[in-house]
Amino acid sequence: WVGTDEEVILQVPVDGEPVEHGVPGKVLGLAPAADGVWVVVESNGHRIVGRVSDSGFEPVRDVIAVITGIVSDAERAWVYGPVGLLRVDNDAAPVEPGVTRSLADPIAWGAGAIWARGSAPGHLLRIDPSDGSQSEFRVAGEIAGIGTSVDAVWVGDSEQREVIRVTPSGTISGRWRVNINPEQILFDGDALWIADPDSSKSLVRLPLTLNAP
């Protein structure tokens, strides 16, 4: 699934042609859903949260205009921005879990929590969405990207140009030099893919079987 700024989301099958799905505005964020993707779009000054599946776009609710992105665990979805974290899936209360601190990219879901930049440079923030509890860990010089795998959080450090493996309890368990600004980090089930969006030629594949130096 690929978002665009032309009121279209592209569904790209592994073995087929891309399919376009119209949405009612510019795409601000995508997150996995059980049968497609969650999406936040901007339309005429409003932010709309919905889901896109094979049958098209289904609006779920309007949210406040300062929302900047969305994160999910496929079953639940939260939007975030300067006002904090708001749960928005169908079964949710209007505001939950009561996290009111400003949040901005990078944000990721994994290992049972939502992960974001903390209150100081290099600090990783862990949010338990069930009760809103928060904790922070110093893990890097300057956090550029955050990704997750089954049992770890992966932090991109723009100062050292490395990717750092962090356990869910906040312990650093490995570092790998990647020699790019590790701003985008994605786990595909076997390896990490690290990209620098400011360089069209910078993409690094990091196998999880590779031992830390």
Coordinates of N, CA, C and O in Angstrom, one line a residue, residues 31-32 38-40 47-51 60-64 67 69-81 83-101 103 109 114 127-132:
A31 N -1.3 2.9 8.1 CA -0.9 1.9 9.1 C -1.7 0.6 8.8 O -2.8 0.7 8.3
P32 N -1.1 -0.5 9.2 CA -1.8 -1.8 8.8 C -3.1 -2.0 9.5 O -3.3 -1.6 10.6
W38 N -5.2 1.4 7.6 CA -5.8 2.6 8.1 C -5.2 3.8 7.4 O -4.0 3.7 7.0
V39 N -5.9 4.8 7.3 CA -5.4 6.0 6.6 C -5.9 7.3 7.3 O -7.1 7.3 7.8
V40 N -5.1 8.3 7.3 CA -5.5 9.7 7.7 C -5.4 10.5 6.5 O -4.3 10.6 5.8
R47 N -9.3 16.5 9.1 CA -8.6 15.3 9.1 C -9.6 14.2 9.2 O -10.4 14.2 10.1
I48 N -9.6 13.2 8.3 CA -10.5 12.1 8.3 C -9.8 10.8 8.5 O -8.8 10.5 7.7
V49 N -10.2 9.9 9.4 CA -9.6 8.6 9.6 C -10.5 7.6 9.0 O -11.8 7.7 9.1
G50 N -10.0 6.7 8.2 CA -10.8 5.6 7.6 C -9.9 4.4 7.3 O -8.8 4.3 7.7
R51 N -10.6 3.4 6.7 CA -9.9 2.2 6.3 C -10.1 2.0 4.8 O -11.1 2.3 4.2
V60 N -14.2 6.4 9.1 CA -14.5 6.0 10.4 C -14.9 7.1 11.3 O -15.9 7.1 12.0
R61 N -14.1 8.2 11.3 CA -14.4 9.4 12.0 C -13.6 10.6 11.6 O -12.5 10.4 11.1
D62 N -14.1 11.8 11.9 CA -13.3 13.0 11.8 C -12.5 13.2 13.0 O -12.9 12.8 14.1
V63 N -11.3 13.7 12.9 CA -10.5 14.0 14.0 C -10.0 15.5 13.9 O -10.2 16.1 12.9
I64 N -9.4 16.0 15.0 CA -9.0 17.4 15.0 C -7.9 17.6 14.0 O -7.1 16.8 13.6
I67 N -3.8 16.6 13.8 CA -3.3 15.2 13.7 C -2.4 15.1 12.5 O -2.6 15.6 11.4
G69 N -0.4 11.9 11.9 CA -0.1 10.5 11.5 C -0.9 9.5 12.2 O -1.7 9.8 13.1
I70 N -0.7 8.2 11.9 CA -1.5 7.1 12.4 C -0.6 5.9 12.6 O 0.4 5.7 11.9
V71 N -0.8 5.2 13.7 CA -0.1 4.0 14.0 C -1.1 2.9 14.5 O -2.1 3.2 15.0
S72 N -0.8 1.6 14.2 CA -1.7 0.6 14.6 C -1.0 -0.7 14.9 O 0.1 -0.9 14.5
D73 N -1.8 -1.6 15.5 CA -1.4 -3.0 15.7 C -2.3 -3.9 14.9 O -2.5 -5.1 15.2
A74 N -2.9 -3.4 13.8 CA -3.8 -4.1 12.9 C -5.2 -4.1 13.5 O -6.2 -3.9 12.7
E75 N -5.4 -4.4 14.7 CA -6.7 -4.4 15.3 C -7.1 -3.1 15.9 O -8.3 -2.7 15.9
R76 N -6.2 -2.3 16.5 CA -6.4 -1.0 17.0 C -5.7 0.0 16.3 O -4.6 -0.3 15.7
A77 N -6.1 1.3 16.3 CA -5.5 2.3 15.6 C -5.5 3.6 16.5 O -6.5 3.9 17.1
W78 N -4.4 4.3 16.4 CA -4.2 5.6 17.2 C -3.7 6.7 16.2 O -2.8 6.4 15.4
V79 N -4.2 7.9 16.3 CA -3.7 9.0 15.6 C -2.8 9.8 16.6 O -3.1 9.7 17.8
Y80 N -1.9 10.6 16.1 CA -1.0 11.3 16.9 C -0.7 12.7 16.3 O -0.9 13.0 15.1
G81 N -0.1 13.6 17.2 CA 0.2 14.9 16.8 C 0.6 15.7 18.0 O 0.9 15.2 19.1
V83 N -1.2 17.2 20.0 CA -2.1 17.0 21.2 C -2.0 15.7 21.9 O -2.6 15.4 22.9
G84 N -1.1 14.8 21.3 CA -0.9 13.5 21.9 C -1.4 12.4 21.1 O -1.3 12.4 19.9
L85 N -1.9 11.4 21.8 CA -2.3 10.1 21.2 C -3.8 9.8 21.4 O -4.3 9.9 22.5
L86 N -4.5 9.6 20.3 CA -6.0 9.4 20.4 C -6.3 8.0 19.7 O -5.9 7.8 18.6
R87 N -7.1 7.2 20.4 CA -7.5 5.9 19.7 C -8.7 6.2 18.9 O -9.7 6.9 19.3
V88 N -8.7 5.6 17.7 CA -9.8 6.0 16.7 C -10.5 4.8 16.0 O -11.3 5.0 15.1
D89 N -10.1 3.6 16.3 CA -10.8 2.5 15.7 C -12.3 2.4 16.1 O -12.7 3.1 17.1
N90 N -13.1 1.6 15.5 CA -14.5 1.6 15.7 C -15.0 1.4 17.1 O -16.0 2.0 17.5
D91 N -14.3 0.6 17.8 CA -14.7 0.2 19.2 C -14.1 1.1 20.3 O -14.3 0.8 21.4
A92 N -13.4 2.1 19.9 CA -12.7 2.9 20.8 C -13.5 4.1 21.4 O -14.4 4.5 20.7
A93 N -13.2 4.5 22.6 CA -13.7 5.7 23.1 C -13.1 6.9 22.3 O -12.0 6.7 21.7
P94 N -13.7 8.1 22.3 CA -13.2 9.2 21.5 C -11.8 9.6 21.8 O -11.0 9.9 20.9
V95 N -11.4 9.5 23.1 CA -10.0 9.9 23.4 C -9.5 8.8 24.4 O -10.0 8.5 25.4
E96 N -8.4 8.1 23.9 CA -7.8 7.0 24.7 C -6.4 6.8 24.2 O -6.2 6.8 23.0
P97 N -5.4 6.6 25.0 CA -5.4 6.3 26.4 C -5.1 7.5 27.3 O -4.5 7.3 28.4
G98 N -5.2 8.7 26.8 CA -5.0 9.9 27.6 C -3.6 10.4 27.6 O -3.1 11.0 28.6
V99 N -2.8 10.1 26.5 CA -1.4 10.6 26.4 C -1.5 12.0 25.7 O -1.9 12.1 24.6
T100 N -1.2 13.0 26.5 CA -1.3 14.4 26.0 C 0.0 15.1 25.6 O -0.1 16.2 25.1
R101 N 1.1 14.4 25.7 CA 2.3 15.0 25.2 C 2.4 15.0 23.7 O 1.8 14.2 23.0
L103 N 3.5 14.4 20.1 CA 4.2 13.2 19.4 C 4.4 13.5 17.9 O 3.5 14.1 17.3
W109 N 4.7 0.8 16.1 CA 4.1 -0.1 17.0 C 4.9 -1.4 17.0 O 5.3 -1.9 15.9
I114 N 3.8 1.3 21.8 CA 4.0 2.3 20.8 C 5.3 3.0 21.2 O 5.6 3.3 22.4
I127 N 5.3 3.8 25.1 CA 3.9 4.0 25.6 C 3.1 2.7 25.6 O 3.0 2.1 24.6
D128 N 2.6 2.4 26.8 CA 1.7 1.3 26.9 C 0.3 1.8 26.6 O -0.3 2.5 27.4
P129 N -0.3 1.4 25.4 CA -1.6 2.0 25.0 C -2.8 1.5 25.9 O -3.8 2.1 25.8
S130 N -2.6 0.4 26.7 CA -3.7 -0.1 27.5 C -4.0 0.9 28.6 O -5.1 1.0 29.1
D131 N -3.0 1.6 29.1 CA -3.2 2.5 30.3 C -2.5 3.8 30.2 O -2.6 4.7 31.0
G132 N -1.8 4.1 29.1 CA -1.1 5.3 28.9 C 0.2 5.5 29.6 O 0.8 6.6 29.6

